[in-house]
Each structure stands twice: as structure tokens, then as C-alpha cells.
């Protein structure tokens, strides 16, 4: 049972990979942001990556981008409580993405932030060992240089809201995606 009541709304947009890359990706800019995060180089889902991410994305002709609004029933909850809303939704969406992967060849993108799958929060990357749960972990779209504020406003027509006065805004936003070579996909 969740600590706080909330509702969620999922939205999805299909578009060609080259359109999403040309209109919404700025690898250098977002890499600089990533370098300021404690997870940079410390968590397997985060940069720097050992492979060429552009070549990897170009293997796929299409992408479905999913935006999820999480709307708490109680207004102005403290920001420190945000994980009680985000975590169950991250798990729900990541399960769905893995279901899509089973039916379509492709690559899923989940969420920035702490990895959900090692209980003590300490990634094996810090010890130079391989990821313990590669079957569960997916990188975020930000980690591959995509602009999620622009994605939300231009593909979905609503802004990502940020906290003011250390309170959770009217809604939280999660943006995920799946690159593939299938036709248009439905996220449900
Ligand atoms: S599952 Fe564990 S080893 Fe893999 S990225 Fe997450 S924290 Fe690191």
C-alpha cells in the first residue's frame, strides 16, 4: 500500500528515431549536467558509457516516448516524500517496458536517480564489477543526452514542474522510452 494517495496519467507518442535525435538531443550539454551528479561514473545506468550511444540508437528506426504524470491527492507534500510517489511508478513503468521488450526487439530507457535494484544503494561499478541486475537496469533518456523538458513541453504539451519551497509540485513527471524497429506501439 502506498503511503500517499495519488493518481497517474500515462501519455505516449510515436516518432522516428532520427526526428527525436535531431530535435531533442544535445549530448554535450547533458553530459556536463551528468558530470555534476554523484552517480556519474558510479552507477552502471549512468555515463560515461563504453560504447557509442549514437550508433546504438541508430540501429532503431522508431521510438515511443512515454510521459507519466503523478498527481498527489494532498497538495504541498514535502519534497522529501517524493520517492514514495516516484518509486512505485518507476517500478510499474519499468515492468511495462520490459514487457514491451519481450515482444519487440529494442532498447528501453527508464529513469535518472538512484538505482532501485541494489538494496544498499551501492553500485558494483564502484568496485569495478559488472552490474548485478542487468536484466532490470535501463539507462535514462537524459543519460543519452535527451532534453526531457523540451520533450514534455513539445511532444506532450505540458511542462515538467519543479519544486518550490521544498514542496512537491502539482504533479511529478517521469519520461521513459523504447527504441525499436516495429511499427507504432501502444503503451498500456
Ligand atoms: S543493479 Fe546494482 S550493480 Fe546494477 S546498476 Fe543498479 S546499483 Fe549498480
Short mmCIF file of C-alpha atoms and ligand atoms in Angstrom, two decimals:
data_model
loop_
_atom_site.label_atom_id
_atom_site.label_comp_id
_atom_site.label_asym_id
_atom_site.label_seq_id
_atom_site.Cartn_x
_atom_site.Cartn_y
_atom_site.Cartn_z
CA UNK A 1 0.00 0.00 0.00
CA UNK A 2 1.32 3.43 -0.91
CA UNK A 3 1.96 5.95 1.85
CA UNK A 4 0.19 8.71 -0.11
CA UNK A 5 -2.79 8.54 -2.44
CA UNK A 6 -2.14 9.70 -5.96
CA UNK A 7 -3.33 9.08 -9.49
CA UNK A 8 -1.26 8.72 -12.60
CA UNK A 9 -1.79 9.54 -16.25
CA UNK A 10 0.29 7.89 -19.00
CA UNK A 11 0.74 9.56 -22.38
CA UNK A 12 2.65 8.13 -25.33
CA UNK A 13 3.96 9.50 -28.63
CA UNK A 14 5.50 7.50 -31.51
CA UNK A 15 8.06 9.18 -33.76
CA UNK A 16 11.03 8.31 -35.98
CA UNK A 17 14.32 7.96 -34.12
CA UNK A 18 16.03 10.49 -36.38
CA UNK A 19 13.36 13.10 -35.55
CA UNK A 20 13.78 12.57 -31.83
CA UNK A 21 17.57 12.71 -32.08
CA UNK A 22 17.68 15.79 -34.29
CA UNK A 23 15.07 17.74 -32.34
CA UNK A 24 15.61 16.71 -28.74
CA UNK A 25 19.19 15.53 -28.20
CA UNK A 26 22.18 17.57 -27.09
CA UNK A 27 24.73 15.08 -25.82
CA UNK A 28 27.47 17.51 -24.82
CA UNK A 29 25.15 19.77 -22.85
CA UNK A 30 23.56 16.96 -20.86
CA UNK A 31 26.86 15.17 -20.30
CA UNK A 32 28.07 18.28 -18.46
CA UNK A 33 24.99 18.10 -16.20
CA UNK A 34 25.61 14.40 -15.59
CA UNK A 35 29.19 15.12 -14.57
CA UNK A 36 27.86 17.19 -11.66
CA UNK A 37 25.83 14.25 -10.29
CA UNK A 38 27.15 11.80 -7.69
CA UNK A 39 26.06 8.91 -9.91
CA UNK A 40 28.34 9.92 -12.79
CA UNK A 41 30.78 7.07 -13.35
CA UNK A 42 29.50 5.42 -10.18
CA UNK A 43 26.32 3.64 -11.36
CA UNK A 44 26.10 1.39 -14.41
CA UNK A 45 22.96 3.11 -15.72
CA UNK A 46 24.81 6.46 -15.94
CA UNK A 47 27.51 7.94 -18.17
CA UNK A 48 30.22 7.63 -19.18
CA UNK A 49 29.31 4.67 -21.37
CA UNK A 50 31.90 2.46 -23.01
CA UNK A 51 30.01 2.15 -26.30
CA UNK A 52 28.96 4.66 -28.97
CA UNK A 53 25.44 5.62 -27.90
CA UNK A 54 24.61 7.32 -31.20
CA UNK A 55 25.46 4.23 -33.21
CA UNK A 56 23.41 2.20 -30.79
CA UNK A 57 20.32 4.40 -31.20
CA UNK A 58 20.65 4.43 -34.98
CA UNK A 59 20.02 0.68 -35.04
CA UNK A 60 16.38 1.53 -34.36
CA UNK A 61 14.08 3.35 -36.75
CA UNK A 62 11.34 4.36 -34.31
CA UNK A 63 10.83 5.35 -30.72
CA UNK A 64 7.85 5.51 -28.42
CA UNK A 65 8.20 8.13 -25.69
CA UNK A 66 6.04 7.80 -22.59
CA UNK A 67 5.28 10.66 -20.21
CA UNK A 68 3.70 9.86 -16.87
CA UNK A 69 2.11 12.48 -14.66
CA UNK A 70 1.90 11.55 -10.98
CA UNK A 71 -0.68 13.67 -9.23
CA UNK A 72 -0.77 13.53 -5.41
CA UNK A 73 -4.13 13.81 -3.69
CA UNK A 74 -2.62 16.04 -0.98
CA UNK A 75 -1.19 19.35 -2.11
CA UNK A 76 2.22 20.67 -0.99
CA UNK A 77 3.63 17.43 0.39
CA UNK A 78 7.27 17.90 1.42
CA UNK A 79 9.71 17.22 -1.39
CA UNK A 80 11.44 14.71 0.88
CA UNK A 81 8.38 12.45 0.39
CA UNK A 82 8.64 12.41 -3.40
CA UNK A 83 10.18 8.96 -3.54
CA UNK A 84 7.01 7.49 -2.03
CA UNK A 85 5.25 8.62 -5.20
CA UNK A 86 8.06 8.06 -7.68
CA UNK A 87 9.30 4.64 -6.67
CA UNK A 88 6.06 2.66 -7.24
CA UNK A 89 5.59 4.40 -10.59
CA UNK A 90 9.19 3.78 -11.65
CA UNK A 91 8.71 0.09 -10.85
CA UNK A 92 5.35 -0.06 -12.67
CA UNK A 93 6.64 1.61 -15.83
CA UNK A 94 9.89 -0.35 -15.88
CA UNK A 95 7.89 -3.61 -15.67
CA UNK A 96 5.82 -2.47 -18.64
CA UNK A 97 8.91 -1.53 -20.63
CA UNK A 98 10.37 -4.98 -20.01
CA UNK A 99 7.08 -6.49 -21.23
CA UNK A 100 7.39 -4.44 -24.44
CA UNK A 101 10.98 -5.66 -24.82
CA UNK A 102 9.77 -9.28 -24.70
CA UNK A 103 7.55 -8.70 -27.73
CA UNK A 104 9.71 -6.28 -29.73
CA UNK A 105 13.43 -6.11 -30.29
CA UNK A 106 14.68 -2.78 -29.00
CA UNK A 107 16.11 -0.77 -26.15
CA UNK A 108 14.25 0.70 -23.19
CA UNK A 109 15.07 3.87 -21.32
CA UNK A 110 13.90 4.36 -17.76
CA UNK A 111 14.75 6.99 -15.19
CA UNK A 112 17.58 9.00 -13.72
CA UNK A 113 18.15 8.91 -9.99
CA UNK A 114 19.27 6.23 -7.62
CA UNK A 115 19.15 2.68 -8.93
CA UNK A 116 16.24 0.70 -7.48
CA UNK A 117 17.79 -2.74 -7.61
CA UNK A 118 20.68 -2.99 -5.16
CA UNK A 119 19.24 -2.71 -1.67
CA UNK A 120 22.12 -0.85 -0.07
CA UNK A 121 22.29 1.61 -2.95
CA UNK A 122 25.96 0.83 -3.57
CA UNK A 123 26.64 0.01 -7.20
CA UNK A 124 29.16 -2.69 -8.11
CA UNK A 125 30.63 -0.23 -10.64
CA UNK A 126 32.40 1.43 -7.71
CA UNK A 127 34.34 -1.82 -7.25
CA UNK A 128 34.90 -2.39 -10.95
CA UNK A 129 32.46 -5.30 -11.07
CA UNK A 130 29.68 -5.90 -13.60
CA UNK A 131 26.08 -4.89 -12.88
CA UNK A 132 24.32 -7.30 -10.56
CA UNK A 133 20.93 -6.93 -12.31
CA UNK A 134 21.46 -6.16 -16.00
CA UNK A 135 18.09 -7.74 -16.71
CA UNK A 136 16.41 -4.95 -14.71
CA UNK A 137 18.54 -1.83 -15.13
CA UNK A 138 17.97 0.58 -18.02
CA UNK A 139 19.59 3.98 -18.57
CA UNK A 140 17.61 7.20 -18.60
CA UNK A 141 16.95 9.28 -21.70
CA UNK A 142 18.89 12.14 -20.04
CA UNK A 143 21.90 9.85 -19.73
CA UNK A 144 21.86 9.52 -23.53
CA UNK A 145 21.62 13.29 -23.94
CA UNK A 146 17.90 13.85 -24.48
CA UNK A 147 16.22 17.05 -23.32
CA UNK A 148 13.24 15.97 -21.22
CA UNK A 149 11.92 19.47 -20.52
CA UNK A 150 11.64 20.02 -24.26
CA UNK A 151 10.22 16.52 -24.69
CA UNK A 152 7.46 17.21 -22.16
CA UNK A 153 6.52 20.63 -23.49
CA UNK A 154 6.80 19.97 -27.24
CA UNK A 155 5.72 16.33 -27.54
CA UNK A 156 3.16 16.23 -24.74
CA UNK A 157 2.09 19.84 -24.32
CA UNK A 158 2.76 20.23 -20.62
CA UNK A 159 5.80 21.39 -18.67
CA UNK A 160 7.84 19.48 -16.17
CA UNK A 161 7.12 21.19 -12.85
CA UNK A 162 9.91 21.72 -10.34
CA UNK A 163 9.63 22.06 -6.60
CA UNK A 164 9.16 25.44 -4.95
CA UNK A 165 9.62 25.96 -1.22
CA UNK A 166 10.70 22.32 -0.89
CA UNK A 167 7.17 21.09 -1.71
CA UNK A 168 6.11 18.57 -4.31
CA UNK A 169 4.54 20.48 -7.23
CA UNK A 170 1.02 19.91 -8.54
CA UNK A 171 2.33 16.84 -10.40
CA UNK A 172 5.58 14.94 -10.89
CA UNK A 173 6.68 13.80 -14.33
CA UNK A 174 8.51 10.67 -15.43
CA UNK A 175 9.61 10.26 -19.05
CA UNK A 176 10.71 6.94 -20.47
CA UNK A 177 11.03 5.41 -23.92
CA UNK A 178 11.61 2.41 -26.14
CA UNK A 179 13.62 2.47 -29.37
CA UNK A 180 12.64 -0.27 -31.81
CA UNK A 181 12.07 -1.33 -35.41
CA UNK A 182 8.39 -2.23 -35.08
CA UNK A 183 5.55 -0.03 -36.29
CA UNK A 184 3.76 2.35 -33.95
CA UNK A 185 3.45 0.82 -30.48
CA UNK A 186 0.75 1.25 -27.87
CA UNK A 187 1.74 1.73 -24.22
CA UNK A 188 -0.98 0.39 -21.95
S1 LIG B 1 21.51 -3.11 -10.11
FE1 LIG B 1 23.14 -2.71 -8.63
S2 LIG B 1 25.01 -3.07 -9.84
FE2 LIG B 1 23.37 -2.75 -11.35
S3 LIG B 1 23.34 -0.53 -11.81
FE3 LIG B 1 21.90 -0.88 -10.10
S4 LIG B 1 23.11 -0.47 -8.24
FE4 LIG B 1 24.57 -0.84 -9.95
#
